[in-house]
Coordinates of C-alpha atoms in Angstrom, one line a residue:
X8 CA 63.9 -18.7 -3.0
X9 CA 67.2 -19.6 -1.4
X10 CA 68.0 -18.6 2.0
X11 CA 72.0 -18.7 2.7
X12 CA 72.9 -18.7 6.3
X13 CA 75.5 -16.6 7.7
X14 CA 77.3 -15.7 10.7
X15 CA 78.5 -11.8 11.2
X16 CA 76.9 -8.4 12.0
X17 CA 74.4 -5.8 10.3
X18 CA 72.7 -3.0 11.3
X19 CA 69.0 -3.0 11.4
X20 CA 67.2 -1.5 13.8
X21 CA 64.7 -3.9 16.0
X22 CA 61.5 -1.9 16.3
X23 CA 60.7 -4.2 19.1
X24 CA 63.1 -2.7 21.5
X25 CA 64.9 0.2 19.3
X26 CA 68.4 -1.5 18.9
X27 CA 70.1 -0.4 15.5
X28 CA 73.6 -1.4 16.1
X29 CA 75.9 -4.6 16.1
X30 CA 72.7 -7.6 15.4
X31 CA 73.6 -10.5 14.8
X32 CA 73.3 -11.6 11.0
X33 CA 71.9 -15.2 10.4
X34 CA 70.9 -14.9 6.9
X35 CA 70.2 -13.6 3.4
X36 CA 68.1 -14.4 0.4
X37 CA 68.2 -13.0 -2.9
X38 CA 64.8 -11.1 -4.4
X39 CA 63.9 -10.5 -7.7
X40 CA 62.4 -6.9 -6.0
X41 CA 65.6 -5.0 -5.1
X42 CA 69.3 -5.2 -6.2
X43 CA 70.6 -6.5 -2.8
X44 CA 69.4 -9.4 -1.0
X45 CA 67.3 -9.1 1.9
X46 CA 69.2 -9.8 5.3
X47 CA 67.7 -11.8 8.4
X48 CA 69.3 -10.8 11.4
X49 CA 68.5 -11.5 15.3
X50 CA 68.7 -8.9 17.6
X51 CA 71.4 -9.2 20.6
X52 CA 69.0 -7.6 22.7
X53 CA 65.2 -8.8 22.5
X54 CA 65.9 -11.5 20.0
X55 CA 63.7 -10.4 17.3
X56 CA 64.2 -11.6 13.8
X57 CA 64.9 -8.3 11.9
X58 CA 64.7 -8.3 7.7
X59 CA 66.4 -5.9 6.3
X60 CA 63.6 -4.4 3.5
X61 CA 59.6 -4.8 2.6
X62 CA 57.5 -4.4 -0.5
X63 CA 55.2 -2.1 -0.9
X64 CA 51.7 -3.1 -0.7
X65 CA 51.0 -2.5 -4.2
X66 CA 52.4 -5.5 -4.9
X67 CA 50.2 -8.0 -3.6
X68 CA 47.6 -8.3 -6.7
X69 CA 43.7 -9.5 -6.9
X70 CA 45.1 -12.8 -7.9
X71 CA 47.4 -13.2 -4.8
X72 CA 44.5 -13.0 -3.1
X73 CA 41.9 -15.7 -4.4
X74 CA 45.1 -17.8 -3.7
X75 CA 44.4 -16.6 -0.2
X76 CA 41.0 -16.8 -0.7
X77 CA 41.1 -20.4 -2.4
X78 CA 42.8 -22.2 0.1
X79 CA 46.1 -20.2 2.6
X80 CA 43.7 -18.7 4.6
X81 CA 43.6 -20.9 7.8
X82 CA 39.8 -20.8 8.8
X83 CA 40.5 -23.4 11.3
X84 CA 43.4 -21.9 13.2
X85 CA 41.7 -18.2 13.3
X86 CA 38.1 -19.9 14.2
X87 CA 40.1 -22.2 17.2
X88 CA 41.9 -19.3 18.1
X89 CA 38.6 -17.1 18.8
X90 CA 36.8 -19.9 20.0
X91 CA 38.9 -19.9 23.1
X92 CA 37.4 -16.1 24.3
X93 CA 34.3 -17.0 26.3
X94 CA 32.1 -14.2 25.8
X95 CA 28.3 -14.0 25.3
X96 CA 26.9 -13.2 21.8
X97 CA 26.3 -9.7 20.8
X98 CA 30.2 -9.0 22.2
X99 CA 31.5 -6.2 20.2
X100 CA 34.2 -7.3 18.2
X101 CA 37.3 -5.1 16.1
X102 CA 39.9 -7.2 14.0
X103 CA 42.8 -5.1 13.1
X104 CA 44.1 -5.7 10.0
X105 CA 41.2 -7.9 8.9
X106 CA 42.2 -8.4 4.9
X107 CA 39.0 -10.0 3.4
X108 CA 37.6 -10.5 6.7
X109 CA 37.2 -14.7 7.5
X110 CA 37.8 -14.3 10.8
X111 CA 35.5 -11.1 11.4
X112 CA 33.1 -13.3 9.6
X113 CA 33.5 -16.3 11.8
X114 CA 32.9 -14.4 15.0
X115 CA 29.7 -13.2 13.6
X116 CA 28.3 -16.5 12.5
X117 CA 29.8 -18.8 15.0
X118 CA 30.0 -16.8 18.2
X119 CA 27.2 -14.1 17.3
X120 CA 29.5 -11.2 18.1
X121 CA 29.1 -7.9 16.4
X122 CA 32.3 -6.8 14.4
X123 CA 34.0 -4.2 12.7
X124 CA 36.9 -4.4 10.6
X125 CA 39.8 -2.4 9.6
X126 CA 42.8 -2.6 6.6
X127 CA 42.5 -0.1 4.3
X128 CA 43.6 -3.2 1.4
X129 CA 42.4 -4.1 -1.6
X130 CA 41.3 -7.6 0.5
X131 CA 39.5 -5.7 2.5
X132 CA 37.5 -4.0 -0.3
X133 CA 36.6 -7.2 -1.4
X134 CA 35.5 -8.9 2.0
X135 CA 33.4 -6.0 2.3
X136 CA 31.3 -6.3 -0.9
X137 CA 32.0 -10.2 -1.3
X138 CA 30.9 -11.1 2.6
X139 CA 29.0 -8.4 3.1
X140 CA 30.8 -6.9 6.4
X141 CA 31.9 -3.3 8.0
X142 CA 35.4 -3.2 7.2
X143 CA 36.7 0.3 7.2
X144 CA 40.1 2.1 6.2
X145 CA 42.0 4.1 9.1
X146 CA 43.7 3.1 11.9
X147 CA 43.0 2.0 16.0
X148 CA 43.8 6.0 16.7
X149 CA 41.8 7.6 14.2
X150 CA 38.5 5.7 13.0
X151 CA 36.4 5.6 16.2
X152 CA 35.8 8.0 18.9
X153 CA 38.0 8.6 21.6
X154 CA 36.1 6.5 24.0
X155 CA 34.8 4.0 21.9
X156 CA 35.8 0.4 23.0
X157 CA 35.3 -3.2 22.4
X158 CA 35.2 -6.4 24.3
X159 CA 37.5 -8.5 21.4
X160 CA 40.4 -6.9 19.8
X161 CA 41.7 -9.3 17.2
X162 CA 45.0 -8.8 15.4
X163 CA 46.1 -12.2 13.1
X164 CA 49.7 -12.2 11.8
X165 CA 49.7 -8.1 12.0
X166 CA 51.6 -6.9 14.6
X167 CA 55.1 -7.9 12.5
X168 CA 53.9 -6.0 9.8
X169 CA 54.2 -2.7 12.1
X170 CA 56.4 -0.2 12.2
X171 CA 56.1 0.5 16.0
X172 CA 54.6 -2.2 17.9
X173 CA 54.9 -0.4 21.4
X174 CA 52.3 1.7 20.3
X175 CA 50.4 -0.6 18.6
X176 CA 50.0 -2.5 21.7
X177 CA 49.1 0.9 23.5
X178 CA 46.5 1.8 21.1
X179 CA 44.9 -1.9 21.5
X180 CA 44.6 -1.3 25.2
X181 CA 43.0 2.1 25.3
X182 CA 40.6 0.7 22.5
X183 CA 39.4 -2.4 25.1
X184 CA 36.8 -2.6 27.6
X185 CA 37.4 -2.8 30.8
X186 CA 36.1 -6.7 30.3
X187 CA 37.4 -7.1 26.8
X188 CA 40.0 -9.4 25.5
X189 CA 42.7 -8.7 23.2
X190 CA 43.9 -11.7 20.6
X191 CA 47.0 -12.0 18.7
X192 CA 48.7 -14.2 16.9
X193 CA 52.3 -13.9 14.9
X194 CA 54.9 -15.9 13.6
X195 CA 57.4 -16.9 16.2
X196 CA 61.0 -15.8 15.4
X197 CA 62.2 -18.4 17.6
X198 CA 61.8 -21.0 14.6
X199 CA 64.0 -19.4 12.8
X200 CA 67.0 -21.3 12.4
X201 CA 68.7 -24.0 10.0
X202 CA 67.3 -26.5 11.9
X203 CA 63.4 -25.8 10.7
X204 CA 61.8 -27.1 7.3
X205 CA 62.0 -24.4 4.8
X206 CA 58.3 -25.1 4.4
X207 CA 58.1 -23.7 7.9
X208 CA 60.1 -21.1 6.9
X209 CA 59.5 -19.3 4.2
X210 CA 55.7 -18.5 5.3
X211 CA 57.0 -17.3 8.6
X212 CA 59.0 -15.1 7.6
X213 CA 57.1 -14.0 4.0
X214 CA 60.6 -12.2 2.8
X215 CA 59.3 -8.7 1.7
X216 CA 56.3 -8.9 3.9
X217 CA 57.2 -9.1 7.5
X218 CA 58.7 -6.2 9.1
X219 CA 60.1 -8.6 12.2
X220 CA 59.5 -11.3 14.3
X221 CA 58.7 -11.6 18.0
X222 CA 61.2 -13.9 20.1
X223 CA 58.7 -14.9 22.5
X224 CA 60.7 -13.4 25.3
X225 CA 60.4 -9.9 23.7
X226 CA 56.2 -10.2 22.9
X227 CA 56.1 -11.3 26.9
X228 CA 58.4 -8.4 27.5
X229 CA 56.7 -5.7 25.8
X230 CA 52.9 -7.1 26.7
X231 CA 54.2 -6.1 30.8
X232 CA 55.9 -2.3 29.2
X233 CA 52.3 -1.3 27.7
X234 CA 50.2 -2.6 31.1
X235 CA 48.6 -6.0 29.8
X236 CA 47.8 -8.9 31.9
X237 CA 48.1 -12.0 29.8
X238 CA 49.2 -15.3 28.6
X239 CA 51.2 -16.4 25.6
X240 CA 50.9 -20.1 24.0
X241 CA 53.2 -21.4 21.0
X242 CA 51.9 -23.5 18.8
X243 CA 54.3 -24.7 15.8
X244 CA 55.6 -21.9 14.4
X245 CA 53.2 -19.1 15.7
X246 CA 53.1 -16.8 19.4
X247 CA 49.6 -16.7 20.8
X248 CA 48.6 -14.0 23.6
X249 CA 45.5 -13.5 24.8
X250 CA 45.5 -10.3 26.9
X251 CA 43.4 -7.6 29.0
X252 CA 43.3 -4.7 31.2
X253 CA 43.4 -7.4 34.1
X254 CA 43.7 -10.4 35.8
X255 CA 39.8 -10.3 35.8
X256 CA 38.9 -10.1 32.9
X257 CA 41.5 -12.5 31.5
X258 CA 39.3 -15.4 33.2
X259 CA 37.3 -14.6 30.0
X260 CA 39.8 -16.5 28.4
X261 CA 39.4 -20.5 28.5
X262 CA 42.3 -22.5 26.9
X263 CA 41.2 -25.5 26.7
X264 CA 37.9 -24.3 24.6
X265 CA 38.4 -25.9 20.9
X266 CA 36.5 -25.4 17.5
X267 CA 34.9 -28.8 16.6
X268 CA 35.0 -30.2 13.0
X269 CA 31.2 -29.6 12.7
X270 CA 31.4 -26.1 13.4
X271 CA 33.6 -25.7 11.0
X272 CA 31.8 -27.8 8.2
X273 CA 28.9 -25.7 9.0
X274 CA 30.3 -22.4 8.6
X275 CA 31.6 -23.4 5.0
X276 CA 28.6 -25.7 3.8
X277 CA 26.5 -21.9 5.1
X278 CA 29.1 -19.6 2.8
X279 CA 30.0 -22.3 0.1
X280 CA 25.9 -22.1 -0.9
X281 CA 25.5 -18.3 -0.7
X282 CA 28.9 -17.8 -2.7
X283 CA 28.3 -17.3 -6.4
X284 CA 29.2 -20.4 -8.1
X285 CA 32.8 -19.5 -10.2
X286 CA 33.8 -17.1 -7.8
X287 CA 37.3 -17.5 -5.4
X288 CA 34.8 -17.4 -2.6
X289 CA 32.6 -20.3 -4.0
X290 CA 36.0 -22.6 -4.6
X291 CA 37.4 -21.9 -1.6
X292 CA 34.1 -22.7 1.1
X293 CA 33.0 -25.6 -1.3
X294 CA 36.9 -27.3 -1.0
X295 CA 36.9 -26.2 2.9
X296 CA 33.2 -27.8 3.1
X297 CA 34.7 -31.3 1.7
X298 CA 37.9 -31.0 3.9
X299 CA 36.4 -30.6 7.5
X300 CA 33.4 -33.1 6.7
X301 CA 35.9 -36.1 5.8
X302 CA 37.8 -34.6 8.4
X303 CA 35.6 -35.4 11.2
X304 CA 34.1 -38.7 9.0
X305 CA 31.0 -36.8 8.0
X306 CA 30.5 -38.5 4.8
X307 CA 27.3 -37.5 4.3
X308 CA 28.2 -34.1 4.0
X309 CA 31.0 -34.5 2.7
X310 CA 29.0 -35.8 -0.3
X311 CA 26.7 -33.0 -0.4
X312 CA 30.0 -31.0 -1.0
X313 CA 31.2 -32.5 -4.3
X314 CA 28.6 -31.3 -6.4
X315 CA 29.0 -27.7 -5.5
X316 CA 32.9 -28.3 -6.0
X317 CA 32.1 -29.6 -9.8
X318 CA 30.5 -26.7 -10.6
X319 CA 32.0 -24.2 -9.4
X320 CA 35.7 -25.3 -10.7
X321 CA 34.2 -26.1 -14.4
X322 CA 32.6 -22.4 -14.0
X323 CA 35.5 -20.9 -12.7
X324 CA 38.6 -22.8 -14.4
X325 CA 36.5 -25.4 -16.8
X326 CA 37.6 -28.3 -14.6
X327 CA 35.9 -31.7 -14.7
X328 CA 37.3 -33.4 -11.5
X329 CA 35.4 -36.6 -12.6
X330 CA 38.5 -36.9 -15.2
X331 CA 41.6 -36.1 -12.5
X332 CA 44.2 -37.2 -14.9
X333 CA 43.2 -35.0 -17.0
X334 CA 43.8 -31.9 -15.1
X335 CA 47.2 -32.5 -14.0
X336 CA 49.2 -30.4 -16.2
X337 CA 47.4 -27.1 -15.5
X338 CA 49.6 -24.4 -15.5
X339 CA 50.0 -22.5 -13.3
X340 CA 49.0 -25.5 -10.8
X341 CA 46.2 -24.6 -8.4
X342 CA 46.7 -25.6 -5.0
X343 CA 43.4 -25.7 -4.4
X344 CA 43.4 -28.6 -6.8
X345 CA 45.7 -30.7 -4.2
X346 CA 43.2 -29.9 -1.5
X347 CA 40.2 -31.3 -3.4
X348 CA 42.0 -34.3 -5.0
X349 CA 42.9 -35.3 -1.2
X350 CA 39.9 -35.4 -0.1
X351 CA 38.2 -37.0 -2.5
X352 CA 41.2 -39.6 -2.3
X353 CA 40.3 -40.3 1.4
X354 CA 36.1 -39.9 0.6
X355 CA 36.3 -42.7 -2.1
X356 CA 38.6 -45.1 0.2
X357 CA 36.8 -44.9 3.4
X358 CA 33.7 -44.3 2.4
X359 CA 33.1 -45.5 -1.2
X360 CA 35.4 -48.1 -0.9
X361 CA 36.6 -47.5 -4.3
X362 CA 40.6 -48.1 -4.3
X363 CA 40.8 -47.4 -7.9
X364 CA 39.3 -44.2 -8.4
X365 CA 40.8 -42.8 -4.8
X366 CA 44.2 -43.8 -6.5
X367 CA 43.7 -41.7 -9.0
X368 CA 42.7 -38.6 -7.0
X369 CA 45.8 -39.2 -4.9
X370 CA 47.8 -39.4 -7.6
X371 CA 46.3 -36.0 -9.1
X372 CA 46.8 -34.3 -5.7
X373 CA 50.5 -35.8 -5.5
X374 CA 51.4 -34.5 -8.9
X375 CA 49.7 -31.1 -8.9
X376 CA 52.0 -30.5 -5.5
X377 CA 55.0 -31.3 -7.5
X378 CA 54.5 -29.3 -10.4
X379 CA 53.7 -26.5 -8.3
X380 CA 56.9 -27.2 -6.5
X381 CA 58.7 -27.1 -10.2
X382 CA 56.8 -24.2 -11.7
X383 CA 58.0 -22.0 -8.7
X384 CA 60.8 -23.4 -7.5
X385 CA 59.4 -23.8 -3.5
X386 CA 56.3 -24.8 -2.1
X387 CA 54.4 -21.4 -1.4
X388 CA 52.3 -22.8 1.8
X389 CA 52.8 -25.2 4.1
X390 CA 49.7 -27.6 3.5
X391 CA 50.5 -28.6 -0.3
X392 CA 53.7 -30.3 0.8
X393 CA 52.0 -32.3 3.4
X394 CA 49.1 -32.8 1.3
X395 CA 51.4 -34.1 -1.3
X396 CA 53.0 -36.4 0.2
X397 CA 50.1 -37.8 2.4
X398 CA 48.1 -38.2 -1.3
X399 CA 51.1 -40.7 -2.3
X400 CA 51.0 -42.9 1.0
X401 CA 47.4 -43.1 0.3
X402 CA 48.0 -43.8 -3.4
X403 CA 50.4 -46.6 -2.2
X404 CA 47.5 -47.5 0.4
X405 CA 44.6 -47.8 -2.4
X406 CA 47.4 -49.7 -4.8
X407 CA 47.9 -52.5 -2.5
X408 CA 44.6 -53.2 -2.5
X409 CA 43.8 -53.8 -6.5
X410 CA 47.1 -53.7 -8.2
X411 CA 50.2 -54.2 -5.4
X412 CA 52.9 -54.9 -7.9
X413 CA 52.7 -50.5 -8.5
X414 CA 53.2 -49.8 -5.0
X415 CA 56.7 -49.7 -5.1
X416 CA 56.9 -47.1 -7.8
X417 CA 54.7 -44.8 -5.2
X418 CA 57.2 -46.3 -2.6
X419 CA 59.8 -44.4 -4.5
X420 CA 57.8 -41.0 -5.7
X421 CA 57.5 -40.9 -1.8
X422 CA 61.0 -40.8 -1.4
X423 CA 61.4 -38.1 -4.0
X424 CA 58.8 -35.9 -2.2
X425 CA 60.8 -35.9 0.9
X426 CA 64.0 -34.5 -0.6
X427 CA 61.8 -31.3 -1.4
X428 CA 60.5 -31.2 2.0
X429 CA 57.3 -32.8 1.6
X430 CA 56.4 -35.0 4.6
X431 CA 58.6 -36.5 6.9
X432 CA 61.5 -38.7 7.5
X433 CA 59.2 -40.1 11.1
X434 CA 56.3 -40.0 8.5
X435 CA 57.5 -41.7 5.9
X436 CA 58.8 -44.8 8.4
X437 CA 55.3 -44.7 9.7
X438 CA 53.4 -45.2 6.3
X439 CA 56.0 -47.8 4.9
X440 CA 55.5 -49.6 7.6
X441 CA 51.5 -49.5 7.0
X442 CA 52.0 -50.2 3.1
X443 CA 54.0 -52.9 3.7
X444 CA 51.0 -54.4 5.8
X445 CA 48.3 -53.6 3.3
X446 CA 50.5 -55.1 0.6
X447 CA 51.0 -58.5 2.9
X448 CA 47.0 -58.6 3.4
X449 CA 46.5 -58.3 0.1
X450 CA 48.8 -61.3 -1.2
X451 CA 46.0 -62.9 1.7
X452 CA 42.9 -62.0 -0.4
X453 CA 41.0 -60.6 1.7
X454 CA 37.8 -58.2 1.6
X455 CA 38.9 -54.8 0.3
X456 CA 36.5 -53.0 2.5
X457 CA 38.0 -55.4 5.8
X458 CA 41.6 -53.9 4.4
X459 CA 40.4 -50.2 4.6
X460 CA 38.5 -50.7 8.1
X461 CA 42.6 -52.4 9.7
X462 CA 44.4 -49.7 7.9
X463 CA 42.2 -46.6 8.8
X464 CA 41.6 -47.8 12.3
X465 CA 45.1 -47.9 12.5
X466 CA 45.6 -44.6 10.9
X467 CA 43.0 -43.2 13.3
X468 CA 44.7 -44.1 16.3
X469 CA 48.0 -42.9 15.7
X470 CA 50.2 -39.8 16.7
X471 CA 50.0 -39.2 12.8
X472 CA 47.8 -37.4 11.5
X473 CA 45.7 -39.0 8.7
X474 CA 44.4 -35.9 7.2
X475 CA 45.7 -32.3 7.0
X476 CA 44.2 -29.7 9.7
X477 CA 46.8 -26.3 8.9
X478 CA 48.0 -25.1 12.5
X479 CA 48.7 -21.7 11.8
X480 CA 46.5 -18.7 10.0
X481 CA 48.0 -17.8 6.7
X482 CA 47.3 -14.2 6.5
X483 CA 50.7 -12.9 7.0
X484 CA 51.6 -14.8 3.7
X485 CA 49.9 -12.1 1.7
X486 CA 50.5 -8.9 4.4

């Protein structure tokens, strides 16, 4: 998808603040949906990003969602997100627009609350049967009773897929207790400019999905217009709020509360075992189990992970991800695959101490990113760029340590990666800088495992993150 930016006027009304005339047009992409291209305009009044058209939900198919299911979904930013309203176990919980459900799920197995869902979605048909929770059709206004209420209102990347979010936000507050805590998250149209990575981009504004986007000036504006006391918090390229009916109750909220790698690990080793094996679910908690334990250096069960992950992929796609090479050229790529090969990378160099076969999961994780970049011309999240080009400083990392005279052919794939927006130009300083070091210790001979312990506990301590943790919740990508 190409994005062209512009500078003129349009008319499109902002359903943040009812403008319709005179907005200021900042760009336009082409769709293969509709004749004309989709405009992005900002408007001169709220400073809402406004597009122009939507598809209808009919489009997004089964298989858009065990993509979703696979890997987008961002179990990590919805579960960190929650984990930051302090209230007791047995809290009655609603997410609004739930889709398969992850993070009603989470806040019944991590936090204990109670939960109801509602989308009326194919997802949510699926979440219901596939993790077994109360997700209903309707909407905040007609499925409950009048005074039914609940002490955690969730909405994740929803409120920009309304038509009216005025009374949306109405409907929220009538629906909360008097103790209860509204959560929302959304995309935040003040990253979109020229200045952002399209990787950032495209998911946040998901052309044909998103109805608008909140400038965060307009959420904090229309939060006071519909009688909420609350905060807001940006984070990348997504609006937090955590609101109430008042002051009081808002102490419910803690800020600096954060969801620990082990929680996480838990909750996917629990769901990766009770999935059938071959199923989207089963693929997507096994790969999830494998990422947060090498994440938080939890080899051990990080190791108890990769069997479940070799079966279920050979059940499910006929994958043997003892033979990475082998499974490079599947089309179309799965980016699940880049995930997996990743983390095996990083498992078989820090803890195996194996440079040769990490090398060549790197290498598989490196490539499947680019041929997904080539098959669709665009990276369609934001963790299989990073992912990609992390796996190729880590190939160049493992290299050095068995066969250095290749590194420089990495050196250059790197280079390559970053053209398509994968990685960094700050990044990609940082790691040459920590080949170059590994490649000078190895012309020194020394112990391989000594090399991994310098470089890692380099890695470690740096502003750079050594392994992927996805910032924002994904949902919106398929809403």
């Amino acid at each position: 998808m190409d994005l062209k930016w512009l500078s003129g006027k349009t008319n499109i009304r902002c359903p943040v603040c009812g403008v319709d005339k005179n907005q200021k047009l900042i760009a336009n992409t082409k769709v293969d949906w509709q004749e004309n291209p989709v405009e992005i305009a900002q408007c001169h009044d709220c400073g809402a990003i406004l597009l122009s058209a939507v598809q209808p939900p009919s489009t997004y198919t089964s298989s858009s969602w065990d993509i979703y299911i696979e890997h987008i979904a961002g179990i990590e930013a919805i579960a960190g997100i929650l984990k930051k309203v302090d209230l007791p176990s047995g809290s009655r919980m609603l997410d609004v627009g739930c889709g398969y459900g992850f993070g009603l799920d989470i806040a019944q197995t991590l936090f204990g609350w109670k939960g109801i869902g509602l989308d009326p979605s194919v997802a949510a048909e699926r979440g219901r049967s596939e993790l077994k929770l109360d997700i209903r059709p309707g909407t905040l206004d007609d499925a409950f009773e009048p005074s039914e209420t609940f002490d955690v209102i969730f909405a994740s990347e929803v409120i920009e897929h309304v038509p009216d979010p005025r009374q949306f936000l109405i409907s929220v507050e009538q629906r909360l207790s008097d103790q209860g805590i509204f959560v929302m998250s959304t995309p935040d149209g003040g990253a979109i400019n020229p200045d952002t990575p399209l990787t950032v981009l495209f998911p946040a504004l998901s052309i044909g999905m998103h109805t608008f986007l909140f400038a965060e000036e307009g959420l904090i504006s229309l939060l006071k217009e519909t009688g909420f006391a609350f905060t807001t918090r940006k984070e990348g390229a997504t609006l937090f709020a955590f609101a109430s009916r008042s002051e009081k109750a808002l102490l419910n909220v803690n800020p600096e509360a954060e969801i620990t790698l082990s929680e996480l690990s838990n909750y996917c080793k629990t769901k990766a075992h009770k999935a059938p094996l071959g199923s989207a679910l089963s693929v997507g908690m096994s790969s999830r189990y494998l990422k947060f334990s090498v994440n938080g250096a939890d080899y051990d069960w990080a190791a108890k992970a990769i069997p479940i992950i070799k079966k279920t992929l050979r059940k499910r796609y006929g994958i043997n991800i003892k033979n990475p090479s082998a499974t490079i050229e599947i089309d179309p790529p799965l980016s699940v695959l880049t995930v997996i090969y990743y983390f095996l990378g990083l498992f078989y160099l820090n803890y195996k101490v194996n440079p040769k076969l990490a090398s060549a999961y790197f290498m598989a994780a490196a490539v499947n990113g680019e041929n997904s970049f080539k098959k669709y011309g665009e990276y369609r999240d934001p963790e299989t760029p990073m992912l990609e080009f992390l796996s190729l400083a880590h190939q160049a990392l493992a290299l050095a340590q068995f066969d250095p005279v290749k590194v420089s052919a990495v050196i250059d794939q790197m280079e390559e990666s970053l053209k398509r927006g994968a990685g960094t130009y700050d990044q990609a300083a940082y790691y040459r800088g920590l080949i170059n070091e590994a490649v000078k210790r190895s012309s020194e001979k020394p112990q391989p495992q000594l090399i991994t312990q310098r470089v890692y506990q380099k890695l470690n301590q740096s502003r750079v993150p050594l392994v992927s943790r996805t910032a924002t919740t994904m949902r919106g990508w398929l809403k």
